[in-house]
Amino acid sequence: MAYRGSRLVFAASVLVAAGSIGANLLAHGNVVPQAVDTSALPDIVGGNDTYVIKNPYRADAKVYAIAQKIGESAYGQNCARCHGLEAISGGIAPDLRYLDKGEDGDEWYIQRYHKGSVRDGKVYMPAMGDVLGQKAGWAIRSWLDTKHEE
Ligand code: HEC
């Protein structure tokens, strides 16, 4: 009886350990995207089906300012956990302040945002585009412009 009892205890503690590993994975690995309200921004022709390769919000100062504000909070909720608060990376993921500036860096940026990064079946960065949408992607890019460093 004593033997069976301790086996049960053992099994239960393994379950608890497995549970906390699961919770850790959830906290660090699996990303739960936070919806971004982009209704204040002009729609992009092509919606979420066709991505443009240049930031459509940069040309109009008023729109650009709105985009930066939306992008700041969208970044904080969806990107900061890996890329760092205020876009200053702690080393887990690339430091996005050093992306190429302006249109030169737009295409690379939006491609990563849209599709994420998967190599040899391993997800380095989850795809964000299909969940958050193209408008949120360019809003975040607009805010990142304000953090750019050479
Ligand atoms: C789960 C962690 C994680 C989250 C969340 C995440 N990223 Fe990433 N991101 C990465 C990693 C890791 C890489 C490097 C990928 C590689 O090495 O291929 C990366 C790469 C990038 C790159 C390319 C950077 C470069 O210098 O080449 C961009 C742009 C980018 N991420 C933007 C974003 C944006 C915008 C968000 C939020 C909407 C975001 N990421 C959310 C982990 C993450």
PDB file of N, CA and C in Angstrom, residues 7-105:
ATOM      1  N   ARG A   7       3.862   6.031  -5.302  1.00  0.00           N
ATOM      2  CA  ARG A   7       3.813   6.131  -6.775  1.00  0.00           C
ATOM      3  C   ARG A   7       2.804   7.184  -7.218  1.00  0.00           C
ATOM      4  N   LEU A   8       1.701   7.173  -6.504  1.00  0.00           N
ATOM      5  CA  LEU A   8       0.668   8.156  -6.830  1.00  0.00           C
ATOM      6  C   LEU A   8       1.188   9.577  -6.612  1.00  0.00           C
ATOM      7  N   VAL A   9       1.861   9.740  -5.494  1.00  0.00           N
ATOM      8  CA  VAL A   9       2.413  11.067  -5.194  1.00  0.00           C
ATOM      9  C   VAL A   9       3.415  11.453  -6.281  1.00  0.00           C
ATOM     10  N   PHE A  10       4.227  10.481  -6.637  1.00  0.00           N
ATOM     11  CA  PHE A  10       5.223  10.744  -7.682  1.00  0.00           C
ATOM     12  C   PHE A  10       4.537  11.177  -8.993  1.00  0.00           C
ATOM     13  N   ALA A  11       3.505  10.389  -9.363  1.00  0.00           N
ATOM     14  CA  ALA A  11       2.808  10.717 -10.604  1.00  0.00           C
ATOM     15  C   ALA A  11       2.221  12.122 -10.541  1.00  0.00           C
ATOM     16  N   ALA A  12       1.664  12.464  -9.378  1.00  0.00           N
ATOM     17  CA  ALA A  12       1.052  13.785  -9.254  1.00  0.00           C
ATOM     18  C   ALA A  12       2.101  14.883  -9.384  1.00  0.00           C
ATOM     19  N   SER A  13       3.283  14.673  -8.796  1.00  0.00           N
ATOM     20  CA  SER A  13       4.281  15.747  -8.869  1.00  0.00           C
ATOM     21  C   SER A  13       4.822  15.896 -10.293  1.00  0.00           C
ATOM     22  N   VAL A  14       4.879  14.783 -11.033  1.00  0.00           N
ATOM     23  CA  VAL A  14       5.282  14.899 -12.436  1.00  0.00           C
ATOM     24  C   VAL A  14       4.267  15.729 -13.199  1.00  0.00           C
ATOM     25  N   LEU A  15       2.998  15.486 -12.904  1.00  0.00           N
ATOM     26  CA  LEU A  15       1.947  16.263 -13.574  1.00  0.00           C
ATOM     27  C   LEU A  15       2.069  17.747 -13.268  1.00  0.00           C
ATOM     28  N   VAL A  16       2.338  18.055 -12.008  1.00  0.00           N
ATOM     29  CA  VAL A  16       2.486  19.464 -11.625  1.00  0.00           C
ATOM     30  C   VAL A  16       3.667  20.079 -12.367  1.00  0.00           C
ATOM     31  N   ALA A  17       4.775  19.319 -12.421  1.00  0.00           N
ATOM     32  CA  ALA A  17       5.955  19.836 -13.118  1.00  0.00           C
ATOM     33  C   ALA A  17       5.637  20.066 -14.599  1.00  0.00           C
ATOM     34  N   ALA A  18       4.955  19.091 -15.199  1.00  0.00           N
ATOM     35  CA  ALA A  18       4.614  19.234 -16.617  1.00  0.00           C
ATOM     36  C   ALA A  18       3.718  20.449 -16.818  1.00  0.00           C
ATOM     37  N   GLY A  19       2.804  20.657 -15.868  1.00  0.00           N
ATOM     38  CA  GLY A  19       1.914  21.805 -15.961  1.00  0.00           C
ATOM     39  C   GLY A  19       2.669  23.114 -15.935  1.00  0.00           C
ATOM     40  N   SER A  20       3.665  23.223 -15.064  1.00  0.00           N
ATOM     41  CA  SER A  20       4.369  24.504 -14.979  1.00  0.00           C
ATOM     42  C   SER A  20       5.276  24.708 -16.193  1.00  0.00           C
ATOM     43  N   ILE A  21       5.773  23.617 -16.763  1.00  0.00           N
ATOM     44  CA  ILE A  21       6.545  23.777 -18.003  1.00  0.00           C
ATOM     45  C   ILE A  21       5.624  24.319 -19.095  1.00  0.00           C
ATOM     46  N   GLY A  22       4.418  23.761 -19.143  1.00  0.00           N
ATOM     47  CA  GLY A  22       3.442  24.235 -20.119  1.00  0.00           C
ATOM     48  C   GLY A  22       3.172  25.721 -19.951  1.00  0.00           C
ATOM     49  N   ALA A  23       3.014  26.157 -18.712  1.00  0.00           N
ATOM     50  CA  ALA A  23       2.728  27.564 -18.461  1.00  0.00           C
ATOM     51  C   ALA A  23       3.906  28.439 -18.900  1.00  0.00           C
ATOM     52  N   ASN A  24       5.126  27.939 -18.657  1.00  0.00           N
ATOM     53  CA  ASN A  24       6.302  28.708 -19.093  1.00  0.00           C
ATOM     54  C   ASN A  24       6.356  28.856 -20.605  1.00  0.00           C
ATOM     55  N   LEU A  25       6.078  27.750 -21.283  1.00  0.00           N
ATOM     56  CA  LEU A  25       6.089  27.811 -22.741  1.00  0.00           C
ATOM     57  C   LEU A  25       5.073  28.831 -23.223  1.00  0.00           C
ATOM     58  N   LEU A  26       3.942  28.842 -22.549  1.00  0.00           N
ATOM     59  CA  LEU A  26       2.886  29.758 -22.959  1.00  0.00           C
ATOM     60  C   LEU A  26       3.336  31.196 -22.756  1.00  0.00           C
ATOM     61  N   ALA A  27       4.022  31.437 -21.653  1.00  0.00           N
ATOM     62  CA  ALA A  27       4.439  32.802 -21.345  1.00  0.00           C
ATOM     63  C   ALA A  27       5.512  33.278 -22.311  1.00  0.00           C
ATOM     64  N   HIS A  28       6.405  32.395 -22.728  1.00  0.00           N
ATOM     65  CA  HIS A  28       7.538  32.854 -23.531  1.00  0.00           C
ATOM     66  C   HIS A  28       7.420  32.520 -25.009  1.00  0.00           C
ATOM     67  N   GLY A  29       6.944  31.319 -25.279  1.00  0.00           N
ATOM     68  CA  GLY A  29       6.954  30.875 -26.662  1.00  0.00           C
ATOM     69  C   GLY A  29       5.706  31.246 -27.428  1.00  0.00           C
ATOM     70  N   ASN A  30       4.596  30.663 -27.032  1.00  0.00           N
ATOM     71  CA  ASN A  30       3.358  30.911 -27.769  1.00  0.00           C
ATOM     72  C   ASN A  30       2.908  32.339 -27.585  1.00  0.00           C
ATOM     73  N   VAL A  31       2.668  32.983 -28.689  1.00  0.00           N
ATOM     74  CA  VAL A  31       2.311  34.390 -28.608  1.00  0.00           C
ATOM     75  C   VAL A  31       0.809  34.530 -28.775  1.00  0.00           C
ATOM     76  N   VAL A  32       0.185  35.218 -27.865  1.00  0.00           N
ATOM     77  CA  VAL A  32      -1.234  35.513 -28.006  1.00  0.00           C
ATOM     78  C   VAL A  32      -1.337  36.965 -28.483  1.00  0.00           C
ATOM     79  N   PRO A  33      -1.592  37.157 -29.764  1.00  0.00           N
ATOM     80  CA  PRO A  33      -1.589  38.516 -30.302  1.00  0.00           C
ATOM     81  C   PRO A  33      -2.742  39.347 -29.737  1.00  0.00           C
ATOM     82  N   GLN A  34      -2.467  40.595 -29.487  1.00  0.00           N
ATOM     83  CA  GLN A  34      -3.472  41.517 -28.980  1.00  0.00           C
ATOM     84  C   GLN A  34      -3.996  42.351 -30.142  1.00  0.00           C
ATOM     85  N   ALA A  35      -5.299  42.304 -30.346  1.00  0.00           N
ATOM     86  CA  ALA A  35      -5.899  43.034 -31.468  1.00  0.00           C
ATOM     87  C   ALA A  35      -5.539  44.517 -31.407  1.00  0.00           C
ATOM     88  N   VAL A  36      -5.352  45.094 -32.574  1.00  0.00           N
ATOM     89  CA  VAL A  36      -4.976  46.502 -32.651  1.00  0.00           C
ATOM     90  C   VAL A  36      -6.104  47.262 -33.353  1.00  0.00           C
ATOM     91  N   ASP A  37      -6.576  48.343 -32.721  1.00  0.00           N
ATOM     92  CA  ASP A  37      -7.628  49.147 -33.345  1.00  0.00           C
ATOM     93  C   ASP A  37      -6.982  50.142 -34.322  1.00  0.00           C
ATOM     94  N   THR A  38      -7.154  49.854 -35.603  1.00  0.00           N
ATOM     95  CA  THR A  38      -6.541  50.706 -36.631  1.00  0.00           C
ATOM     96  C   THR A  38      -7.608  51.487 -37.397  1.00  0.00           C
ATOM     97  N   SER A  39      -8.797  51.613 -36.819  1.00  0.00           N
ATOM     98  CA  SER A  39      -9.896  52.242 -37.555  1.00  0.00           C
ATOM     99  C   SER A  39      -9.621  53.721 -37.866  1.00  0.00           C
ATOM    100  N   ALA A  40      -8.730  54.364 -37.110  1.00  0.00           N
ATOM    101  CA  ALA A  40      -8.428  55.780 -37.367  1.00  0.00           C
ATOM    102  C   ALA A  40      -7.496  55.959 -38.563  1.00  0.00           C
ATOM    103  N   LEU A  41      -6.976  54.864 -39.090  1.00  0.00           N
ATOM    104  CA  LEU A  41      -6.031  54.949 -40.213  1.00  0.00           C
ATOM    105  C   LEU A  41      -6.712  54.628 -41.542  1.00  0.00           C
ATOM    106  N   PRO A  42      -6.274  55.280 -42.609  1.00  0.00           N
ATOM    107  CA  PRO A  42      -6.844  54.979 -43.926  1.00  0.00           C
ATOM    108  C   PRO A  42      -6.628  53.507 -44.288  1.00  0.00           C
ATOM    109  N   ASP A  43      -7.606  52.930 -44.981  1.00  0.00           N
ATOM    110  CA  ASP A  43      -7.448  51.552 -45.427  1.00  0.00           C
ATOM    111  C   ASP A  43      -6.376  51.467 -46.506  1.00  0.00           C
ATOM    112  N   ILE A  44      -5.818  50.291 -46.639  1.00  0.00           N
ATOM    113  CA  ILE A  44      -4.777  50.069 -47.644  1.00  0.00           C
ATOM    114  C   ILE A  44      -5.403  49.250 -48.773  1.00  0.00           C
ATOM    115  N   VAL A  45      -5.208  49.708 -49.991  1.00  0.00           N
ATOM    116  CA  VAL A  45      -5.743  48.968 -51.137  1.00  0.00           C
ATOM    117  C   VAL A  45      -5.138  47.558 -51.107  1.00  0.00           C
ATOM    118  N   GLY A  46      -5.997  46.566 -51.200  1.00  0.00           N
ATOM    119  CA  GLY A  46      -5.483  45.198 -51.120  1.00  0.00           C
ATOM    120  C   GLY A  46      -5.752  44.572 -49.765  1.00  0.00           C
ATOM    121  N   GLY A  47      -6.136  45.403 -48.802  1.00  0.00           N
ATOM    122  CA  GLY A  47      -6.488  44.893 -47.474  1.00  0.00           C
ATOM    123  C   GLY A  47      -5.393  44.042 -46.868  1.00  0.00           C
ATOM    124  N   ASN A  48      -5.758  42.851 -46.397  1.00  0.00           N
ATOM    125  CA  ASN A  48      -4.758  41.968 -45.822  1.00  0.00           C
ATOM    126  C   ASN A  48      -4.317  40.881 -46.812  1.00  0.00           C
ATOM    127  N   ASP A  49      -4.823  40.981 -48.054  1.00  0.00           N
ATOM    128  CA  ASP A  49      -4.451  39.975 -49.053  1.00  0.00           C
ATOM    129  C   ASP A  49      -3.186  40.351 -49.793  1.00  0.00           C
ATOM    130  N   THR A  50      -3.067  41.646 -50.076  1.00  0.00           N
ATOM    131  CA  THR A  50      -1.897  42.093 -50.826  1.00  0.00           C
ATOM    132  C   THR A  50      -1.129  43.114 -50.008  1.00  0.00           C
ATOM    133  N   TYR A  51       0.095  42.767 -49.688  1.00  0.00           N
ATOM    134  CA  TYR A  51       0.911  43.684 -48.906  1.00  0.00           C
ATOM    135  C   TYR A  51       1.665  44.638 -49.816  1.00  0.00           C
ATOM    136  N   VAL A  52       1.654  45.922 -49.454  1.00  0.00           N
ATOM    137  CA  VAL A  52       2.496  46.880 -50.155  1.00  0.00           C
ATOM    138  C   VAL A  52       3.885  46.806 -49.535  1.00  0.00           C
ATOM    139  N   ILE A  53       4.886  47.333 -50.227  1.00  0.00           N
ATOM    140  CA  ILE A  53       6.255  47.183 -49.719  1.00  0.00           C
ATOM    141  C   ILE A  53       6.868  48.506 -49.255  1.00  0.00           C
ATOM    142  N   LYS A  54       6.027  49.551 -49.260  1.00  0.00           N
ATOM    143  CA  LYS A  54       6.479  50.832 -48.715  1.00  0.00           C
ATOM    144  C   LYS A  54       5.435  51.328 -47.734  1.00  0.00           C
ATOM    145  N   ASN A  55       5.873  51.934 -46.663  1.00  0.00           N
ATOM    146  CA  ASN A  55       4.946  52.417 -45.646  1.00  0.00           C
ATOM    147  C   ASN A  55       3.987  53.452 -46.241  1.00  0.00           C
ATOM    148  N   PRO A  56       2.707  53.116 -46.340  1.00  0.00           N
ATOM    149  CA  PRO A  56       1.757  54.028 -46.968  1.00  0.00           C
ATOM    150  C   PRO A  56       1.378  55.203 -46.061  1.00  0.00           C
ATOM    151  N   TYR A  57       1.812  55.189 -44.812  1.00  0.00           N
ATOM    152  CA  TYR A  57       1.411  56.241 -43.873  1.00  0.00           C
ATOM    153  C   TYR A  57       2.474  57.329 -43.693  1.00  0.00           C
ATOM    154  N   ARG A  58       3.623  57.148 -44.309  1.00  0.00           N
ATOM    155  CA  ARG A  58       4.718  58.074 -44.024  1.00  0.00           C
ATOM    156  C   ARG A  58       4.580  59.425 -44.731  1.00  0.00           C
ATOM    157  N   ALA A  59       3.899  59.428 -45.854  1.00  0.00           N
ATOM    158  CA  ALA A  59       3.880  60.627 -46.698  1.00  0.00           C
ATOM    159  C   ALA A  59       3.029  61.762 -46.113  1.00  0.00           C
ATOM    160  N   ASP A  60       1.985  61.426 -45.390  1.00  0.00           N
ATOM    161  CA  ASP A  60       1.062  62.428 -44.866  1.00  0.00           C
ATOM    162  C   ASP A  60       1.331  62.612 -43.365  1.00  0.00           C
ATOM    163  N   ALA A  61       1.833  63.799 -42.995  1.00  0.00           N
ATOM    164  CA  ALA A  61       2.284  64.031 -41.620  1.00  0.00           C
ATOM    165  C   ALA A  61       1.199  63.736 -40.580  1.00  0.00           C
ATOM    166  N   LYS A  62      -0.025  64.087 -40.910  1.00  0.00           N
ATOM    167  CA  LYS A  62      -1.108  63.896 -39.953  1.00  0.00           C
ATOM    168  C   LYS A  62      -1.390  62.405 -39.740  1.00  0.00           C
ATOM    169  N   VAL A  63      -1.470  61.690 -40.839  1.00  0.00           N
ATOM    170  CA  VAL A  63      -1.715  60.240 -40.779  1.00  0.00           C
ATOM    171  C   VAL A  63      -0.531  59.531 -40.100  1.00  0.00           C
ATOM    172  N   TYR A  64       0.662  59.993 -40.432  1.00  0.00           N
ATOM    173  CA  TYR A  64       1.900  59.408 -39.888  1.00  0.00           C
ATOM    174  C   TYR A  64       1.898  59.516 -38.357  1.00  0.00           C
ATOM    175  N   ALA A  65       1.473  60.670 -37.850  1.00  0.00           N
ATOM    176  CA  ALA A  65       1.437  60.876 -36.403  1.00  0.00           C
ATOM    177  C   ALA A  65       0.433  59.939 -35.734  1.00  0.00           C
ATOM    178  N   ILE A  66      -0.720  59.766 -36.355  1.00  0.00           N
ATOM    179  CA  ILE A  66      -1.723  58.838 -35.805  1.00  0.00           C
ATOM    180  C   ILE A  66      -1.161  57.405 -35.828  1.00  0.00           C
ATOM    181  N   ALA A  67      -0.538  57.064 -36.943  1.00  0.00           N
ATOM    182  CA  ALA A  67       0.035  55.718 -37.094  1.00  0.00           C
ATOM    183  C   ALA A  67       1.079  55.453 -36.006  1.00  0.00           C
ATOM    184  N   GLN A  68       1.889  56.459 -35.712  1.00  0.00           N
ATOM    185  CA  GLN A  68       2.938  56.274 -34.705  1.00  0.00           C
ATOM    186  C   GLN A  68       2.338  56.013 -33.329  1.00  0.00           C
ATOM    187  N   LYS A  69       1.258  56.699 -33.052  1.00  0.00           N
ATOM    188  CA  LYS A  69       0.618  56.524 -31.745  1.00  0.00           C
ATOM    189  C   LYS A  69       0.015  55.115 -31.620  1.00  0.00           C
ATOM    190  N   ILE A  70      -0.667  54.697 -32.653  1.00  0.00           N
ATOM    191  CA  ILE A  70      -1.246  53.348 -32.653  1.00  0.00           C
ATOM    192  C   ILE A  70      -0.132  52.303 -32.625  1.00  0.00           C
ATOM    193  N   GLY A  71       0.911  52.583 -33.391  1.00  0.00           N
ATOM    194  CA  GLY A  71       2.025  51.639 -33.483  1.00  0.00           C
ATOM    195  C   GLY A  71       2.755  51.461 -32.166  1.00  0.00           C
ATOM    196  N   GLU A  72       2.844  52.533 -31.412  1.00  0.00           N
ATOM    197  CA  GLU A  72       3.554  52.444 -30.129  1.00  0.00           C
ATOM    198  C   GLU A  72       2.884  51.433 -29.210  1.00  0.00           C
ATOM    199  N   SER A  73       1.565  51.515 -29.096  1.00  0.00           N
ATOM    200  CA  SER A  73       0.911  50.582 -28.184  1.00  0.00           C
ATOM    201  C   SER A  73       0.835  49.183 -28.792  1.00  0.00           C
ATOM    202  N   ALA A  74       0.655  49.113 -30.105  1.00  0.00           N
ATOM    203  CA  ALA A  74       0.624  47.793 -30.763  1.00  0.00           C
ATOM    204  C   ALA A  74       1.962  47.082 -30.583  1.00  0.00           C
ATOM    205  N   TYR A  75       3.041  47.838 -30.683  1.00  0.00           N
ATOM    206  CA  TYR A  75       4.376  47.263 -30.470  1.00  0.00           C
ATOM    207  C   TYR A  75       4.498  46.748 -29.027  1.00  0.00           C
ATOM    208  N   GLY A  76       4.092  47.582 -28.092  1.00  0.00           N
ATOM    209  CA  GLY A  76       4.209  47.208 -26.682  1.00  0.00           C
ATOM    210  C   GLY A  76       3.457  45.925 -26.368  1.00  0.00           C
ATOM    211  N   GLN A  77       2.316  45.734 -27.021  1.00  0.00           N
ATOM    212  CA  GLN A  77       1.501  44.562 -26.730  1.00  0.00           C
ATOM    213  C   GLN A  77       1.918  43.316 -27.495  1.00  0.00           C
ATOM    214  N   ASN A  78       2.550  43.502 -28.653  1.00  0.00           N
ATOM    215  CA  ASN A  78       2.779  42.339 -29.510  1.00  0.00           C
ATOM    216  C   ASN A  78       4.234  42.033 -29.844  1.00  0.00           C
ATOM    217  N   CYS A  79       5.099  42.974 -29.651  1.00  0.00           N
ATOM    218  CA  CYS A  79       6.482  42.772 -30.095  1.00  0.00           C
ATOM    219  C   CYS A  79       7.493  42.911 -28.960  1.00  0.00           C
ATOM    220  N   ALA A  80       7.154  43.745 -27.974  1.00  0.00           N
ATOM    221  CA  ALA A  80       8.126  44.086 -26.930  1.00  0.00           C
ATOM    222  C   ALA A  80       8.612  42.868 -26.156  1.00  0.00           C
ATOM    223  N   ARG A  81       7.753  41.868 -26.002  1.00  0.00           N
ATOM    224  CA  ARG A  81       8.161  40.710 -25.199  1.00  0.00           C
ATOM    225  C   ARG A  81       9.395  40.038 -25.787  1.00  0.00           C
ATOM    226  N   CYS A  82       9.579  40.151 -27.072  1.00  0.00           N
ATOM    227  CA  CYS A  82      10.785  39.573 -27.687  1.00  0.00           C
ATOM    228  C   CYS A  82      11.784  40.646 -28.108  1.00  0.00           C
ATOM    229  N   HIS A  83      11.292  41.729 -28.686  1.00  0.00           N
ATOM    230  CA  HIS A  83      12.204  42.739 -29.236  1.00  0.00           C
ATOM    231  C   HIS A  83      12.563  43.827 -28.227  1.00  0.00           C
ATOM    232  N   GLY A  84      11.951  43.790 -27.049  1.00  0.00           N
ATOM    233  CA  GLY A  84      12.337  44.713 -25.991  1.00  0.00           C
ATOM    234  C   GLY A  84      11.463  45.948 -25.883  1.00  0.00           C
ATOM    235  N   LEU A  85      11.321  46.451 -24.667  1.00  0.00           N
ATOM    236  CA  LEU A  85      10.561  47.680 -24.430  1.00  0.00           C
ATOM    237  C   LEU A  85      11.232  48.834 -25.158  1.00  0.00           C
ATOM    238  N   GLU A  86      10.432  49.727 -25.728  1.00  0.00           N
ATOM    239  CA  GLU A  86      10.967  50.896 -26.438  1.00  0.00           C
ATOM    240  C   GLU A  86      11.865  50.496 -27.605  1.00  0.00           C
ATOM    241  N   ALA A  87      11.697  49.263 -28.065  1.00  0.00           N
ATOM    242  CA  ALA A  87      12.475  48.747 -29.192  1.00  0.00           C
ATOM    243  C   ALA A  87      13.958  48.558 -28.875  1.00  0.00           C
ATOM    244  N   ILE A  88      14.284  48.535 -27.581  1.00  0.00           N
ATOM    245  CA  ILE A  88      15.677  48.263 -27.204  1.00  0.00           C
ATOM    246  C   ILE A  88      15.763  46.786 -26.846  1.00  0.00           C
ATOM    247  N   SER A  89      16.410  46.027 -27.698  1.00  0.00           N
ATOM    248  CA  SER A  89      16.429  44.580 -27.519  1.00  0.00           C
ATOM    249  C   SER A  89      17.290  44.159 -26.345  1.00  0.00           C
ATOM    250  N   GLY A  90      16.785  43.166 -25.590  1.00  0.00           N
ATOM    251  CA  GLY A  90      17.578  42.579 -24.525  1.00  0.00           C
ATOM    252  C   GLY A  90      18.402  41.408 -25.032  1.00  0.00           C
ATOM    253  N   GLY A  91      18.322  41.127 -26.327  1.00  0.00           N
ATOM    254  CA  GLY A  91      19.162  40.085 -26.895  1.00  0.00           C
ATOM    255  C   GLY A  91      18.427  38.850 -27.389  1.00  0.00           C
ATOM    256  N   ILE A  92      17.144  38.688 -27.042  1.00  0.00           N
ATOM    257  CA  ILE A  92      16.387  37.510 -27.495  1.00  0.00           C
ATOM    258  C   ILE A  92      16.143  37.592 -28.995  1.00  0.00           C
ATOM    259  N   ALA A  93      15.884  38.789 -29.479  1.00  0.00           N
ATOM    260  CA  ALA A  93      15.517  38.995 -30.883  1.00  0.00           C
ATOM    261  C   ALA A  93      16.250  40.250 -31.373  1.00  0.00           C
ATOM    262  N   PRO A  94      16.361  40.414 -32.699  1.00  0.00           N
ATOM    263  CA  PRO A  94      17.112  41.556 -33.234  1.00  0.00           C
ATOM    264  C   PRO A  94      16.586  42.899 -32.708  1.00  0.00           C
ATOM    265  N   ASP A  95      17.501  43.861 -32.615  1.00  0.00           N
ATOM    266  CA  ASP A  95      17.165  45.210 -32.158  1.00  0.00           C
ATOM    267  C   ASP A  95      16.604  45.994 -33.346  1.00  0.00           C
ATOM    268  N   LEU A  96      15.320  46.293 -33.283  1.00  0.00           N
ATOM    269  CA  LEU A  96      14.631  46.870 -34.441  1.00  0.00           C
ATOM    270  C   LEU A  96      14.950  48.347 -34.660  1.00  0.00           C
ATOM    271  N   ARG A  97      15.735  48.953 -33.765  1.00  0.00           N
ATOM    272  CA  ARG A  97      16.155  50.345 -34.002  1.00  0.00           C
ATOM    273  C   ARG A  97      17.126  50.419 -35.178  1.00  0.00           C
ATOM    274  N   TYR A  98      17.748  49.291 -35.472  1.00  0.00           N
ATOM    275  CA  TYR A  98      18.783  49.311 -36.512  1.00  0.00           C
ATOM    276  C   TYR A  98      18.298  48.807 -37.870  1.00  0.00           C
ATOM    277  N   LEU A  99      17.013  48.628 -38.006  1.00  0.00           N
ATOM    278  CA  LEU A  99      16.477  48.303 -39.339  1.00  0.00           C
ATOM    279  C   LEU A  99      16.833  49.446 -40.274  1.00  0.00           C
ATOM    280  N   ASP A 100      16.987  49.153 -41.555  1.00  0.00           N
ATOM    281  CA  ASP A 100      17.273  50.227 -42.503  1.00  0.00           C
ATOM    282  C   ASP A 100      16.161  51.260 -42.434  1.00  0.00           C
ATOM    283  N   LYS A 101      16.586  52.506 -42.596  1.00  0.00           N
ATOM    284  CA  LYS A 101      15.653  53.610 -42.441  1.00  0.00           C
ATOM    285  C   LYS A 101      14.727  53.770 -43.650  1.00  0.00           C
ATOM    286  N   GLY A 102      13.531  54.290 -43.389  1.00  0.00           N
ATOM    287  CA  GLY A 102      12.609  54.670 -44.454  1.00  0.00           C
ATOM    288  C   GLY A 102      12.299  53.549 -45.428  1.00  0.00           C
ATOM    289  N   GLU A 103      12.098  53.929 -46.668  1.00  0.00           N
ATOM    290  CA  GLU A 103      11.667  52.961 -47.680  1.00  0.00           C
ATOM    291  C   GLU A 103      12.681  51.840 -47.886  1.00  0.00           C
ATOM    292  N   ASP A 104      13.952  52.121 -47.627  1.00  0.00           N
ATOM    293  CA  ASP A 104      14.975  51.085 -47.805  1.00  0.00           C
ATOM    294  C   ASP A 104      14.706  49.869 -46.914  1.00  0.00           C
ATOM    295  N   GLY A 105      14.171  50.137 -45.736  1.00  0.00           N
ATOM    296  CA  GLY A 105      13.963  49.034 -44.799  1.00  0.00           C
ATOM    297  C   GLY A 105      12.538  48.505 -44.763  1.00  0.00           C
TER     298      GLY A 105
END
